[in-house]
PDB file of C-alpha atoms in Angstrom:
ATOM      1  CA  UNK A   1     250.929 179.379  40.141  1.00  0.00           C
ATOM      2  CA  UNK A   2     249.400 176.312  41.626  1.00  0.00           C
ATOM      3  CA  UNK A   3     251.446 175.124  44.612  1.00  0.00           C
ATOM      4  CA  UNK A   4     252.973 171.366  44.263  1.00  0.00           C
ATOM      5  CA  UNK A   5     251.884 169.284  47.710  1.00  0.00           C
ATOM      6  CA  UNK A   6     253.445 165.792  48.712  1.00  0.00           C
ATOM      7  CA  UNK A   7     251.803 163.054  46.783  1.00  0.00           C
ATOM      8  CA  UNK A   8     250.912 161.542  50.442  1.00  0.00           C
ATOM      9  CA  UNK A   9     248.475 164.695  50.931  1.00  0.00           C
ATOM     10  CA  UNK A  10     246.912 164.645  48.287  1.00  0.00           C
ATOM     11  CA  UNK A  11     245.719 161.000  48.238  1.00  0.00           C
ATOM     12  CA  UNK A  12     244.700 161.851  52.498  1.00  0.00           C
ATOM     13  CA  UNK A  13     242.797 164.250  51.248  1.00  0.00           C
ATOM     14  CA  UNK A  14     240.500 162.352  48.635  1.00  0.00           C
ATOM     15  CA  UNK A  15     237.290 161.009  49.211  1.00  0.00           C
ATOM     16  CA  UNK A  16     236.448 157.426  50.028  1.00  0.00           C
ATOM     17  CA  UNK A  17     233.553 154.860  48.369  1.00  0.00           C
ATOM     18  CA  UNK A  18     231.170 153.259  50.382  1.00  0.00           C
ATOM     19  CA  UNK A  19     233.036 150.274  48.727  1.00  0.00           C
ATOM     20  CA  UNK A  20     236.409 150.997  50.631  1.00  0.00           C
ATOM     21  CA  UNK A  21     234.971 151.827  53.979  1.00  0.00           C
ATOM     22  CA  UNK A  22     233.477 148.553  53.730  1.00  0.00           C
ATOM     23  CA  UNK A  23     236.449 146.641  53.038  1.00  0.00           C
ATOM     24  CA  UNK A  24     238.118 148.011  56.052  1.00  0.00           C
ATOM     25  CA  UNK A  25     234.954 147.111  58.133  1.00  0.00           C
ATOM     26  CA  UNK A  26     235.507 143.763  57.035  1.00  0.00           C
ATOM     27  CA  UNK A  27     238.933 143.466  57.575  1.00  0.00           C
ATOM     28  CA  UNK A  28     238.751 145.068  61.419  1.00  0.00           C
ATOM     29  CA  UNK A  29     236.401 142.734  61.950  1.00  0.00           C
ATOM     30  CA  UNK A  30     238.895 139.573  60.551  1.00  0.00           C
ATOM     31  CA  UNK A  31     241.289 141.085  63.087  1.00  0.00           C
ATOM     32  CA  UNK A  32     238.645 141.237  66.261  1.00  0.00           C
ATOM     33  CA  UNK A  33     237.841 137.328  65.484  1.00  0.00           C
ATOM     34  CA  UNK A  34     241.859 137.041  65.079  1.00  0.00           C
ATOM     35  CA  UNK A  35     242.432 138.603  68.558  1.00  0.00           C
ATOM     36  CA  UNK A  36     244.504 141.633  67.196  1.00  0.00           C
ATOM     37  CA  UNK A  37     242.142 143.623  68.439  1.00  0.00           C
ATOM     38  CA  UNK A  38     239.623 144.204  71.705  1.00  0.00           C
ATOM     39  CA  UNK A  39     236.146 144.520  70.976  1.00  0.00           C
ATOM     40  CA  UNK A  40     236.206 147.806  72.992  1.00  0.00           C
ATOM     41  CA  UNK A  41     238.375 148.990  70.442  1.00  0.00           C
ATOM     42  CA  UNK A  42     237.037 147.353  67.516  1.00  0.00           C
ATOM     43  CA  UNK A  43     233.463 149.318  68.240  1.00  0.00           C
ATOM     44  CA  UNK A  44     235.771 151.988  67.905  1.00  0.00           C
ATOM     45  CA  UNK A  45     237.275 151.977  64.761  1.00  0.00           C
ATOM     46  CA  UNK A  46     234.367 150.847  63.106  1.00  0.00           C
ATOM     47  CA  UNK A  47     232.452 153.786  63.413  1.00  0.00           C
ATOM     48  CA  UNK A  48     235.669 155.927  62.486  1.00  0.00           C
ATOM     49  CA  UNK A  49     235.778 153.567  59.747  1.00  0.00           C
ATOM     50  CA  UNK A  50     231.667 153.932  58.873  1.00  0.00           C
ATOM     51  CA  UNK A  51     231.812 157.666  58.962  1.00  0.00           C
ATOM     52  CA  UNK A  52     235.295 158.276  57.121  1.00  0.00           C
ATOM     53  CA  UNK A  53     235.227 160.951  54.686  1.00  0.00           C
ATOM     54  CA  UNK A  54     238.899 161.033  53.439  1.00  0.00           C
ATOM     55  CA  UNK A  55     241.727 158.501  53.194  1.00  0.00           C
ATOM     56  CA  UNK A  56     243.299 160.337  55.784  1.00  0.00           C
ATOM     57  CA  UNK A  57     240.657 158.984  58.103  1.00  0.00           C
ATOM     58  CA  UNK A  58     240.160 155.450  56.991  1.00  0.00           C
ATOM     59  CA  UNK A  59     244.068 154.717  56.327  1.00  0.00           C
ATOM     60  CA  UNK A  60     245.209 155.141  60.199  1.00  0.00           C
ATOM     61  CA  UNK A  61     242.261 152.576  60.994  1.00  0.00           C
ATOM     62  CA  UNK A  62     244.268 149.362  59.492  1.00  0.00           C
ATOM     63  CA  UNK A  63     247.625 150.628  59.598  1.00  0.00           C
ATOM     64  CA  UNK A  64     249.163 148.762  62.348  1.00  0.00           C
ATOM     65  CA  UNK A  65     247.448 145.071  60.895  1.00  0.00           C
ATOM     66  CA  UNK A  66     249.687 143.110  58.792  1.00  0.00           C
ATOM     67  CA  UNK A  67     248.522 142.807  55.346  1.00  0.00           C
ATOM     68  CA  UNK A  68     245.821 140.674  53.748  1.00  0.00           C
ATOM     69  CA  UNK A  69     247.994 138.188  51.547  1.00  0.00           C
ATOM     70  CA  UNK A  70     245.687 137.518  48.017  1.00  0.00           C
ATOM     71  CA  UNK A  71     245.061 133.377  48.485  1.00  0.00           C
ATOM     72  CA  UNK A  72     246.306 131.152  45.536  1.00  0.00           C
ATOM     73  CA  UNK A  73     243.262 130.504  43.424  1.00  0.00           C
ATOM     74  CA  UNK A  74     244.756 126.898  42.673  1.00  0.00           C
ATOM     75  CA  UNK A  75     244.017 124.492  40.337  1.00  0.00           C
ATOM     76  CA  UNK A  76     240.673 124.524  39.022  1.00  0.00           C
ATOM     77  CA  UNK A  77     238.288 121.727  40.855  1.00  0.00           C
ATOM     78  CA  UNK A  78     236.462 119.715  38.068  1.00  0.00           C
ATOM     79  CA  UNK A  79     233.748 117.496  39.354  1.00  0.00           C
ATOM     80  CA  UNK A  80     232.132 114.846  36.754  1.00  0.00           C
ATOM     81  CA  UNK A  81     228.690 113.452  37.837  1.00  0.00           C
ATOM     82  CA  UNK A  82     229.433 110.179  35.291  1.00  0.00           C
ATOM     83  CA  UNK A  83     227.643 107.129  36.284  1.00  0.00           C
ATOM     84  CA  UNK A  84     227.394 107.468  39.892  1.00  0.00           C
ATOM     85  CA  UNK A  85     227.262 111.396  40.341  1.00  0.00           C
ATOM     86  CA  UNK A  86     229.919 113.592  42.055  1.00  0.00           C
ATOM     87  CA  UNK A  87     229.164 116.095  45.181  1.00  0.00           C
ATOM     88  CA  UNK A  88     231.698 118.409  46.866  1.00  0.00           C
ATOM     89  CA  UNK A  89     229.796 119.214  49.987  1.00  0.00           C
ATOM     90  CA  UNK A  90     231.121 119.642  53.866  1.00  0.00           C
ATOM     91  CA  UNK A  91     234.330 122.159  54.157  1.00  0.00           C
ATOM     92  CA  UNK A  92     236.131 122.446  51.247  1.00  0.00           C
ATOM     93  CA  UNK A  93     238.518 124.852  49.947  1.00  0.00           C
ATOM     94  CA  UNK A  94     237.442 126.631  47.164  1.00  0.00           C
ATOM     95  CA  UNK A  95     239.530 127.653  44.144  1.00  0.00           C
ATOM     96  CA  UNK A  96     239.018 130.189  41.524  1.00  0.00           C
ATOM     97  CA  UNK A  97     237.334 127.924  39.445  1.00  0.00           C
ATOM     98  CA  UNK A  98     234.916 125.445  39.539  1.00  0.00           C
ATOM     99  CA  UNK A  99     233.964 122.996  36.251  1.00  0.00           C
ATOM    100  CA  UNK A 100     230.886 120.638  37.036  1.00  0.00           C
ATOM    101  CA  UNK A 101     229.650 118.178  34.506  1.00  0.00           C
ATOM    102  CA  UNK A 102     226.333 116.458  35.389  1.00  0.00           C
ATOM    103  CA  UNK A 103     226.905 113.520  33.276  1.00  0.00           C
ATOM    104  CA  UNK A 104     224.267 110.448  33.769  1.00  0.00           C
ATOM    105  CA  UNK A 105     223.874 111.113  37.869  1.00  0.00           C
ATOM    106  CA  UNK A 106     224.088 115.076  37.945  1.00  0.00           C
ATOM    107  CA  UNK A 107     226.522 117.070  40.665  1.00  0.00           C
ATOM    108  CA  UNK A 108     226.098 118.893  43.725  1.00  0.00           C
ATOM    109  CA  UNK A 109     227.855 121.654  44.729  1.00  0.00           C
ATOM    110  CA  UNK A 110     227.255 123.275  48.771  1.00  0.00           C
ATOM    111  CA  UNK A 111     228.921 126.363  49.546  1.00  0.00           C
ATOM    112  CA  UNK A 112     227.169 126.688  52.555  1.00  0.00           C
ATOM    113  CA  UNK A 113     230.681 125.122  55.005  1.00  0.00           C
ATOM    114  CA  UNK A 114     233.113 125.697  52.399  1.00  0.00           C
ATOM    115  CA  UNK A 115     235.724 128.296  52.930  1.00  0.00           C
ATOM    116  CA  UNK A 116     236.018 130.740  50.015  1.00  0.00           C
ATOM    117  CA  UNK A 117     238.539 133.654  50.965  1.00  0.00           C
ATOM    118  CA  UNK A 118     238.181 134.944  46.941  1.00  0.00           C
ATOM    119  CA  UNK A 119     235.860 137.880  46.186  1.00  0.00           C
ATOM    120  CA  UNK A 120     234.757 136.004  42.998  1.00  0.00           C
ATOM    121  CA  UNK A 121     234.654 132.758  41.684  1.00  0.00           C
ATOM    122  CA  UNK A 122     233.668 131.567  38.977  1.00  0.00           C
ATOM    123  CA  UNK A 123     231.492 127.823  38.365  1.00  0.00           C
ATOM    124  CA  UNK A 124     231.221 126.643  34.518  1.00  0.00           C
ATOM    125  CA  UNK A 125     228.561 124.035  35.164  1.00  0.00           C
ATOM    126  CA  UNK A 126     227.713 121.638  32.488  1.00  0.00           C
ATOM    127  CA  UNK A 127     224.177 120.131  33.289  1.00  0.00           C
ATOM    128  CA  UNK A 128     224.201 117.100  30.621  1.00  0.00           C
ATOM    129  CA  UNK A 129     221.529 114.657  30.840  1.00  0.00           C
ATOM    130  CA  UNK A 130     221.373 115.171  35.108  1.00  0.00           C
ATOM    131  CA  UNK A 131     221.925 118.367  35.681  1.00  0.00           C
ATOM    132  CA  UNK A 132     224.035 120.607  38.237  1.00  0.00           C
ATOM    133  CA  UNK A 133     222.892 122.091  41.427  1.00  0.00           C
ATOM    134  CA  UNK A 134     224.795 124.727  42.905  1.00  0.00           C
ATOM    135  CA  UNK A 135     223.843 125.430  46.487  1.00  0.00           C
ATOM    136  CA  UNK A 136     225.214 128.988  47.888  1.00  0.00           C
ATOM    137  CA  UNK A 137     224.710 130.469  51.262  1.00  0.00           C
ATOM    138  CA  UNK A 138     222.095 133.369  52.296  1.00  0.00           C
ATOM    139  CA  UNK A 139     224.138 136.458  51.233  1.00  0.00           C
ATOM    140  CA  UNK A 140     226.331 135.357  48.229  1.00  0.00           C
ATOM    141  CA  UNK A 141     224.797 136.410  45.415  1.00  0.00           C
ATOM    142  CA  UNK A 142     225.703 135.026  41.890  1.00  0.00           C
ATOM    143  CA  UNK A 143     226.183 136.145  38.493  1.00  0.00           C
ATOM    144  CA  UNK A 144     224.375 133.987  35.454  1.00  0.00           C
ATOM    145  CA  UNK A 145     224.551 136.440  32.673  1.00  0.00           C
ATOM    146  CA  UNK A 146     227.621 134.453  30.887  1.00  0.00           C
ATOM    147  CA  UNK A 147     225.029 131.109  31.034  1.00  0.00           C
ATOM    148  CA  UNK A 148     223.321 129.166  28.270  1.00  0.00           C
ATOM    149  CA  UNK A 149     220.377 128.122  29.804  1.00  0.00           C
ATOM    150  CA  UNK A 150     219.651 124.782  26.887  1.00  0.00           C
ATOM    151  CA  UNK A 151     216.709 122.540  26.722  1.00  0.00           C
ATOM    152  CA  UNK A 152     217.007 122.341  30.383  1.00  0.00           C
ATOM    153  CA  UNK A 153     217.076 125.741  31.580  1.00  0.00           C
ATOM    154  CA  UNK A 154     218.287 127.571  34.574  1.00  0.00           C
ATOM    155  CA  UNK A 155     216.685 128.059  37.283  1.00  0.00           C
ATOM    156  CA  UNK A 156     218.124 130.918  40.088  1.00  0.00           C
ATOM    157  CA  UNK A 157     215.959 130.635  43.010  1.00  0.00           C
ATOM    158  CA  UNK A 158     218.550 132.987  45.087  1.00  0.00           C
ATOM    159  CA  UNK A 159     217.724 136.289  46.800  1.00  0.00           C
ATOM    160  CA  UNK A 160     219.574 138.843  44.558  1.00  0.00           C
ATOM    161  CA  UNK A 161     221.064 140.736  47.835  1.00  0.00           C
ATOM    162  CA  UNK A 162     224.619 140.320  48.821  1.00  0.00           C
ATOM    163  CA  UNK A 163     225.979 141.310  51.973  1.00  0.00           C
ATOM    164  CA  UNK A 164     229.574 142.580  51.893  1.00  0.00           C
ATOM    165  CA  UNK A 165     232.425 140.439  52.178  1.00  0.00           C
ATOM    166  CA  UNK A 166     231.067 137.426  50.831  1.00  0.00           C
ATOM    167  CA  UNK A 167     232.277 135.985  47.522  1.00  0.00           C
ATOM    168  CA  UNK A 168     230.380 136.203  44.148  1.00  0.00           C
ATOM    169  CA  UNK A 169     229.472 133.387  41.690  1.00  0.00           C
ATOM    170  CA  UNK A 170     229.875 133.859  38.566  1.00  0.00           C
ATOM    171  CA  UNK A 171     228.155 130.628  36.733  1.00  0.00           C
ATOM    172  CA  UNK A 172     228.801 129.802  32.785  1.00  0.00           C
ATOM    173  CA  UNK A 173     228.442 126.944  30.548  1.00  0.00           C
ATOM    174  CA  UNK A 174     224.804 125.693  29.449  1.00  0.00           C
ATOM    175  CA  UNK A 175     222.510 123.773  31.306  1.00  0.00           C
ATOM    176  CA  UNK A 176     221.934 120.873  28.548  1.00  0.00           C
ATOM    177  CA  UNK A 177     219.208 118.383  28.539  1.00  0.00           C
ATOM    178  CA  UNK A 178     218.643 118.225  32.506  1.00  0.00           C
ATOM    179  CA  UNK A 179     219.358 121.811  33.197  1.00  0.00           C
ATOM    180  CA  UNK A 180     220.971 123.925  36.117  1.00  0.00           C
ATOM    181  CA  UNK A 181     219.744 124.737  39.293  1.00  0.00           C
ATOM    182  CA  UNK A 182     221.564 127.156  42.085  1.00  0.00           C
ATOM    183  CA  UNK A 183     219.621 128.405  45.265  1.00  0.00           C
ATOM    184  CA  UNK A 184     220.117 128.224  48.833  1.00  0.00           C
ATOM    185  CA  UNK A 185     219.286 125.964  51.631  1.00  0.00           C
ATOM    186  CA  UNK A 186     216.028 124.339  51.764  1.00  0.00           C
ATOM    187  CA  UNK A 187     214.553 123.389  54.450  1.00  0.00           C
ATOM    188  CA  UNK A 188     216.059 120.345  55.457  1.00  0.00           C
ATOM    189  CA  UNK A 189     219.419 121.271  54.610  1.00  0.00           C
ATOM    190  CA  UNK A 190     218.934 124.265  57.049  1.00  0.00           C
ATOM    191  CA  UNK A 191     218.137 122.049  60.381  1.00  0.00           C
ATOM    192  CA  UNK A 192     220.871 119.529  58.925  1.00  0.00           C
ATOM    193  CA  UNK A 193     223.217 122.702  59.577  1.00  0.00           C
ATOM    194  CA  UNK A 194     221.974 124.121  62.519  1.00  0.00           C
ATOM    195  CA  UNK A 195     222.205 120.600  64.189  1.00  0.00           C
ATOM    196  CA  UNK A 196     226.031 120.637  62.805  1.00  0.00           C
ATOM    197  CA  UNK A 197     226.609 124.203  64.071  1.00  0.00           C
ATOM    198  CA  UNK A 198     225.049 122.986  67.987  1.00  0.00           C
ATOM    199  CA  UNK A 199     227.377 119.936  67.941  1.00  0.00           C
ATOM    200  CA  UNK A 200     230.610 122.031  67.221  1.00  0.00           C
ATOM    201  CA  UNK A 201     231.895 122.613  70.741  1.00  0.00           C
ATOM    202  CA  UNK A 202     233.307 126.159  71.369  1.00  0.00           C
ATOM    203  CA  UNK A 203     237.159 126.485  71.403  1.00  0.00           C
ATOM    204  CA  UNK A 204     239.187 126.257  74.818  1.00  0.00           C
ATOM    205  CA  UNK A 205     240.945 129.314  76.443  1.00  0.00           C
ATOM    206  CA  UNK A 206     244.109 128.762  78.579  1.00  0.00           C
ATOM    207  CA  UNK A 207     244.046 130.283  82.122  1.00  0.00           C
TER     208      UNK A 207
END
């Protein structure tokens, strides 16, 4: 006769994926920047957390943070390059779904200061007669297997690793005519953002 053990055991006793140890590495880390916990501590738990075999071990690690609340996707954002062009670029908060249609004067979209707090998102971009350009930061990775590529193509000039925690793009539609570009940073945009990052002046402490 096999013996019947609390359904709390059992689960402390199964084995965890790399995939869950991660997420709590990433979310002890949220709570170090957060100030709910000491770095002393956080060094800690995150080698508990990197060598945790069972749910027994990794559960106690995030047990006394408050929960991670799912963000509201929102309404999709729908961008239409028409006559002049369109750009969302700067911070921005992004939704669960972004529709871009390049129209006469093509659209930009930069990723690179937004603030995406969804593991996926997904861009249908529409390249018409001037294309789309998607422009994602080093580590997000995206997905273009749901895209028509058209007379104009796509071109993914993005490194295909993805570094845990960030978001992934999922990119449909068809490029059309002018075609759809996503990649990261070039050159210019790179010192344009480190200038940005050396102007932003560190946050205060009270005594």
């Amino acid at each position: 006769m096999t013996a019947e053990y609390p359904e709390s055991f059992r689960r402390g006793e199964l084995r965890v994926s790399h995939a869950e140890r991660e997420a709590v590495v990433t979310r002890l880390n949220e709570a170090a920047a957060e100030g709910r916990i000491e770095l002393t501590e956080l060094d800690e738990r995150l080698e508990r957390a990197l060598t945790a075999r069972t749910y027994a071990d990794l559960t106690p690690l995030t047990a006394d943070l408050p929960p991670v609340v799912p963000p509201d996707p929102g309404q999709p954002l729908v961008l239409k390059g028409g006559l002049h062009g369109a750009s969302r670029v700067g911070r921005w908060q992004v939704p669960a779904k972004v529709i871009a249609y390049g129209g006469m004067a093509g659209v930009k979209i930069d990723f690179t200061q937004a603030d995406c707090r969804l593991p996926e998102v997904e861009v249908e971009a529409h390249g018409q007669m001037a294309g789309v350009t998607i422009i994602l930061p080093d580590g997000w990775a995206v997905e273009t297997g749901g895209m028509d590529p058209g007379l104009g193509g796509l071109r993914d000039k993005t490194t295909p690793d993805r570094l845990p925690g960030t978001p992934l793009i999922r990119l449909t539609g068809t490029g059309g005519p002018a075609g759809v570009v996503v990649r990261h940073p070039n050159a210019l945009e790179r010192r344009r953002l480190k200038r940005m990052s050396a102007h932003v002046s560190p946050p205060t402490t009270r005594p």
